[in-house]
mmCIF file with all atom_site columns, C-alpha atoms in Angstrom:
data_model
loop_
_atom_site.group_PDB
_atom_site.id
_atom_site.type_symbol
_atom_site.label_atom_id
_atom_site.label_alt_id
_atom_site.label_comp_id
_atom_site.label_asym_id
_atom_site.label_entity_id
_atom_site.label_seq_id
_atom_site.pdbx_PDB_ins_code
_atom_site.Cartn_x
_atom_site.Cartn_y
_atom_site.Cartn_z
_atom_site.occupancy
_atom_site.B_iso_or_equiv
_atom_site.pdbx_formal_charge
_atom_site.auth_seq_id
_atom_site.auth_comp_id
_atom_site.auth_asym_id
_atom_site.auth_atom_id
_atom_site.pdbx_PDB_model_num
ATOM 1  C CA . MET G 1 1  ? 0.000   0.000   0.000   1.00 65.00 ? 1  MET G CA 1
ATOM 2  C CA . LEU G 1 2  ? 2.799   2.439   0.847   1.00 64.00 ? 2  LEU G CA 1
ATOM 3  C CA . GLY G 1 3  ? 4.417   1.687   -2.501  1.00 72.00 ? 3  GLY G CA 1
ATOM 4  C CA . GLU G 1 4  ? 1.179   2.629   -4.262  1.00 68.00 ? 4  GLU G CA 1
ATOM 5  C CA . ILE G 1 5  ? 1.047   5.919   -2.402  1.00 64.00 ? 5  ILE G CA 1
ATOM 6  C CA . LEU G 1 6  ? 4.633   6.802   -3.210  1.00 65.00 ? 6  LEU G CA 1
ATOM 7  C CA . THR G 1 7  ? 4.185   5.910   -6.882  1.00 70.00 ? 7  THR G CA 1
ATOM 8  C CA . LEU G 1 8  ? 1.016   7.959   -7.134  1.00 64.00 ? 8  LEU G CA 1
ATOM 9  C CA . LEU G 1 9  ? 2.699   10.943  -5.521  1.00 63.00 ? 9  LEU G CA 1
ATOM 10 C CA . GLU G 1 10 ? 5.595   10.686  -7.966  1.00 67.00 ? 10 GLU G CA 1
ATOM 11 C CA . GLU G 1 11 ? 3.229   10.520  -10.940 1.00 64.00 ? 11 GLU G CA 1
ATOM 12 C CA . SER G 1 12 ? 0.907   13.282  -9.758  1.00 61.00 ? 12 SER G CA 1
ATOM 13 C CA . SER G 1 13 ? 2.095   16.650  -11.030 1.00 56.00 ? 13 SER G CA 1
ATOM 14 C CA . HIS G 1 14 ? -1.024  18.742  -10.425 1.00 52.00 ? 14 HIS G CA 1
ATOM 15 C CA . VAL G 1 15 ? -1.525  19.911  -6.841  1.00 51.00 ? 15 VAL G CA 1
ATOM 16 C CA . SER G 1 16 ? -5.309  19.421  -6.733  1.00 57.00 ? 16 SER G CA 1
ATOM 17 C CA . ALA G 1 17 ? -5.003  15.986  -8.333  1.00 57.00 ? 17 ALA G CA 1
ATOM 18 C CA . GLN G 1 18 ? -2.359  15.149  -5.768  1.00 59.00 ? 18 GLN G CA 1
ATOM 19 C CA . GLY G 1 19 ? -4.637  16.291  -2.933  1.00 65.00 ? 19 GLY G CA 1
ATOM 20 C CA . ALA G 1 20 ? -7.541  14.206  -4.226  1.00 68.00 ? 20 ALA G CA 1
ATOM 21 C CA . ALA G 1 21 ? -5.282  11.193  -4.699  1.00 68.00 ? 21 ALA G CA 1
ATOM 22 C CA . GLU G 1 22 ? -3.923  11.658  -1.197  1.00 70.00 ? 22 GLU G CA 1
ATOM 23 C CA . GLN G 1 23 ? -7.456  11.656  0.259   1.00 78.00 ? 23 GLN G CA 1
ATOM 24 C CA . ASP G 1 24 ? -8.333  8.485   -1.660  1.00 78.00 ? 24 ASP G CA 1
ATOM 25 C CA . LEU G 1 25 ? -5.181  6.768   -0.469  1.00 77.00 ? 25 LEU G CA 1
ATOM 26 C CA . LEU G 1 26 ? -5.743  7.845   3.124   1.00 77.00 ? 26 LEU G CA 1
ATOM 27 C CA . ALA G 1 27 ? -9.199  6.270   2.935   1.00 82.00 ? 27 ALA G CA 1
ATOM 28 C CA . GLU G 1 28 ? -7.625  3.057   1.596   1.00 83.00 ? 28 GLU G CA 1
ATOM 29 C CA . ILE G 1 29 ? -5.045  3.096   4.375   1.00 82.00 ? 29 ILE G CA 1
ATOM 30 C CA . ASP G 1 30 ? -7.770  3.558   6.982   1.00 84.00 ? 30 ASP G CA 1
ATOM 31 C CA . ALA G 1 31 ? -9.752  0.645   5.535   1.00 88.00 ? 31 ALA G CA 1
ATOM 32 C CA . ALA G 1 32 ? -6.641  -1.561  5.477   1.00 88.00 ? 32 ALA G CA 1
ATOM 33 C CA . GLU G 1 33 ? -5.846  -0.673  9.081   1.00 90.00 ? 33 GLU G CA 1
ATOM 34 C CA . GLN G 1 34 ? -9.401  -1.520  10.130  1.00 93.00 ? 34 GLN G CA 1
ATOM 35 C CA . ARG G 1 35 ? -9.101  -4.927  8.417   1.00 94.00 ? 35 ARG G CA 1
ATOM 36 C CA . CYS G 1 36 ? -5.848  -5.571  10.275  1.00 93.00 ? 36 CYS G CA 1
ATOM 37 C CA . ASP G 1 37 ? -7.450  -4.535  13.559  1.00 95.00 ? 37 ASP G CA 1
ATOM 38 C CA . ARG G 1 38 ? -10.342 -6.952  13.016  1.00 97.00 ? 38 ARG G CA 1
ATOM 39 C CA . GLN G 1 39 ? -7.942  -9.788  12.169  1.00 97.00 ? 39 GLN G CA 1
ATOM 40 C CA . TYR G 1 40 ? -5.868  -9.022  15.252  1.00 96.00 ? 40 TYR G CA 1
ATOM 41 C CA . GLU G 1 41 ? -8.970  -8.971  17.453  1.00 96.00 ? 41 GLU G CA 1
ATOM 42 C CA . GLN G 1 42 ? -10.063 -12.333 16.036  1.00 98.00 ? 42 GLN G CA 1
ATOM 43 C CA . LEU G 1 43 ? -6.649  -13.859 16.723  1.00 96.00 ? 43 LEU G CA 1
ATOM 44 C CA . VAL G 1 44 ? -6.633  -12.525 20.270  1.00 96.00 ? 44 VAL G CA 1
ATOM 45 C CA . ALA G 1 45 ? -10.143 -13.880 20.868  1.00 96.00 ? 45 ALA G CA 1
ATOM 46 C CA . GLN G 1 46 ? -9.069  -17.304 19.588  1.00 97.00 ? 46 GLN G CA 1
ATOM 47 C CA . ALA G 1 47 ? -5.959  -17.263 21.763  1.00 96.00 ? 47 ALA G CA 1
ATOM 48 C CA . GLU G 1 48 ? -7.938  -16.166 24.810  1.00 96.00 ? 48 GLU G CA 1
ATOM 49 C CA . ALA G 1 49 ? -10.447 -18.976 24.256  1.00 97.00 ? 49 ALA G CA 1
ATOM 50 C CA . ALA G 1 50 ? -7.609  -21.491 23.954  1.00 96.00 ? 50 ALA G CA 1
ATOM 51 C CA . PHE G 1 51 ? -6.001  -20.192 27.147  1.00 95.00 ? 51 PHE G CA 1
ATOM 52 C CA . LYS G 1 52 ? -9.296  -20.382 29.042  1.00 95.00 ? 52 LYS G CA 1
ATOM 53 C CA . LYS G 1 53 ? -9.947  -23.887 27.736  1.00 96.00 ? 53 LYS G CA 1
ATOM 54 C CA . ALA G 1 54 ? -6.546  -24.908 29.074  1.00 96.00 ? 54 ALA G CA 1
ATOM 55 C CA . LYS G 1 55 ? -7.367  -23.086 32.348  1.00 95.00 ? 55 LYS G CA 1
ATOM 56 C CA . LEU G 1 56 ? -4.459  -20.695 31.902  1.00 94.00 ? 56 LEU G CA 1
ATOM 57 C CA . SER G 1 57 ? -4.235  -16.999 32.644  1.00 93.00 ? 57 SER G CA 1
ATOM 58 C CA . PHE G 1 58 ? -4.457  -14.720 29.623  1.00 92.00 ? 58 PHE G CA 1
ATOM 59 C CA . ALA G 1 59 ? -2.460  -11.881 31.174  1.00 90.00 ? 59 ALA G CA 1
ATOM 60 C CA . ALA G 1 60 ? -0.248  -11.862 28.073  1.00 86.00 ? 60 ALA G CA 1
ATOM 61 C CA . GLY G 1 61 ? -3.149  -10.365 26.132  1.00 88.00 ? 61 GLY G CA 1
ATOM 62 C CA . GLN G 1 62 ? -2.480  -6.923  27.591  1.00 89.00 ? 62 GLN G CA 1
ATOM 63 C CA . SER G 1 63 ? 1.143   -6.923  26.486  1.00 94.00 ? 63 SER G CA 1
ATOM 64 C CA . TRP G 1 64 ? 0.070   -8.167  23.049  1.00 94.00 ? 64 TRP G CA 1
ATOM 65 C CA . ASP G 1 65 ? -2.308  -5.200  22.763  1.00 94.00 ? 65 ASP G CA 1
ATOM 66 C CA . GLN G 1 66 ? 0.422   -2.755  23.753  1.00 95.00 ? 66 GLN G CA 1
ATOM 67 C CA . GLU G 1 67 ? 2.893   -4.275  21.313  1.00 96.00 ? 67 GLU G CA 1
ATOM 68 C CA . TYR G 1 68 ? 0.326   -4.259  18.499  1.00 95.00 ? 68 TYR G CA 1
ATOM 69 C CA . GLU G 1 69 ? -0.496  -0.570  19.067  1.00 95.00 ? 69 GLU G CA 1
ATOM 70 C CA . GLN G 1 70 ? 3.201   0.350   19.276  1.00 96.00 ? 70 GLN G CA 1
ATOM 71 C CA . THR G 1 71 ? 3.921   -1.505  16.044  1.00 94.00 ? 71 THR G CA 1
ATOM 72 C CA . LYS G 1 72 ? 1.036   0.226   14.270  1.00 91.00 ? 72 LYS G CA 1
ATOM 73 C CA . ALA G 1 73 ? 2.256   3.627   15.452  1.00 93.00 ? 73 ALA G CA 1
ATOM 74 C CA . SER G 1 74 ? 5.788   2.879   14.281  1.00 93.00 ? 74 SER G CA 1
ATOM 75 C CA . ILE G 1 75 ? 4.592   1.758   10.847  1.00 88.00 ? 75 ILE G CA 1
ATOM 76 C CA . ARG G 1 76 ? 2.389   4.859   10.528  1.00 85.00 ? 76 ARG G CA 1
ATOM 77 C CA . GLU G 1 77 ? 5.292   7.119   11.468  1.00 88.00 ? 77 GLU G CA 1
ATOM 78 C CA . ARG G 1 78 ? 7.685   5.529   8.960   1.00 87.00 ? 78 ARG G CA 1
ATOM 79 C CA . ALA G 1 79 ? 5.060   5.676   6.222   1.00 81.00 ? 79 ALA G CA 1
ATOM 80 C CA . ALA G 1 80 ? 4.294   9.334   6.974   1.00 79.00 ? 80 ALA G CA 1
ATOM 81 C CA . HIS G 1 81 ? 7.996   10.217  6.740   1.00 81.00 ? 81 HIS G CA 1
ATOM 82 C CA . ARG G 1 82 ? 8.320   8.466   3.397   1.00 79.00 ? 82 ARG G CA 1
ATOM 83 C CA . ILE G 1 83 ? 5.196   10.166  2.066   1.00 72.00 ? 83 ILE G CA 1
ATOM 84 C CA . GLN G 1 84 ? 6.341   13.593  3.279   1.00 75.00 ? 84 GLN G CA 1
ATOM 85 C CA . ALA G 1 85 ? 9.684   13.056  1.550   1.00 77.00 ? 85 ALA G CA 1
ATOM 86 C CA . LYS G 1 86 ? 7.810   12.662  -1.752  1.00 68.00 ? 86 LYS G CA 1
ATOM 87 C CA . LEU G 1 87 ? 5.733   15.842  -1.329  1.00 62.00 ? 87 LEU G CA 1
#
C-alpha cells in the first residue's frame, strides 16, 4: 500500500489531483488498518479462548495489545515520513 502511495505521488504533477489522490489513499489506508485490527482482534479472541480452555491466565493479552499498538504507530510514522519526503 505504501508503494502505491509513493508511486502515485511521484506521478501526480497537479496539486489538486495530488490532494484528491492523497485523500483516496488515506481512505484506503484507513480501511486496510481496520481490516488488520479486526484480524488481530479475532486472533486474540481465539488465543484467549484457547487459554481459558486450558485453564491458563491470559495476562499476556495486555502486552500483546500494547505491542500491536506500538507496532502500528511505528509503521504509521515511517510511512508518513516516506510520504512527506515525496511531497
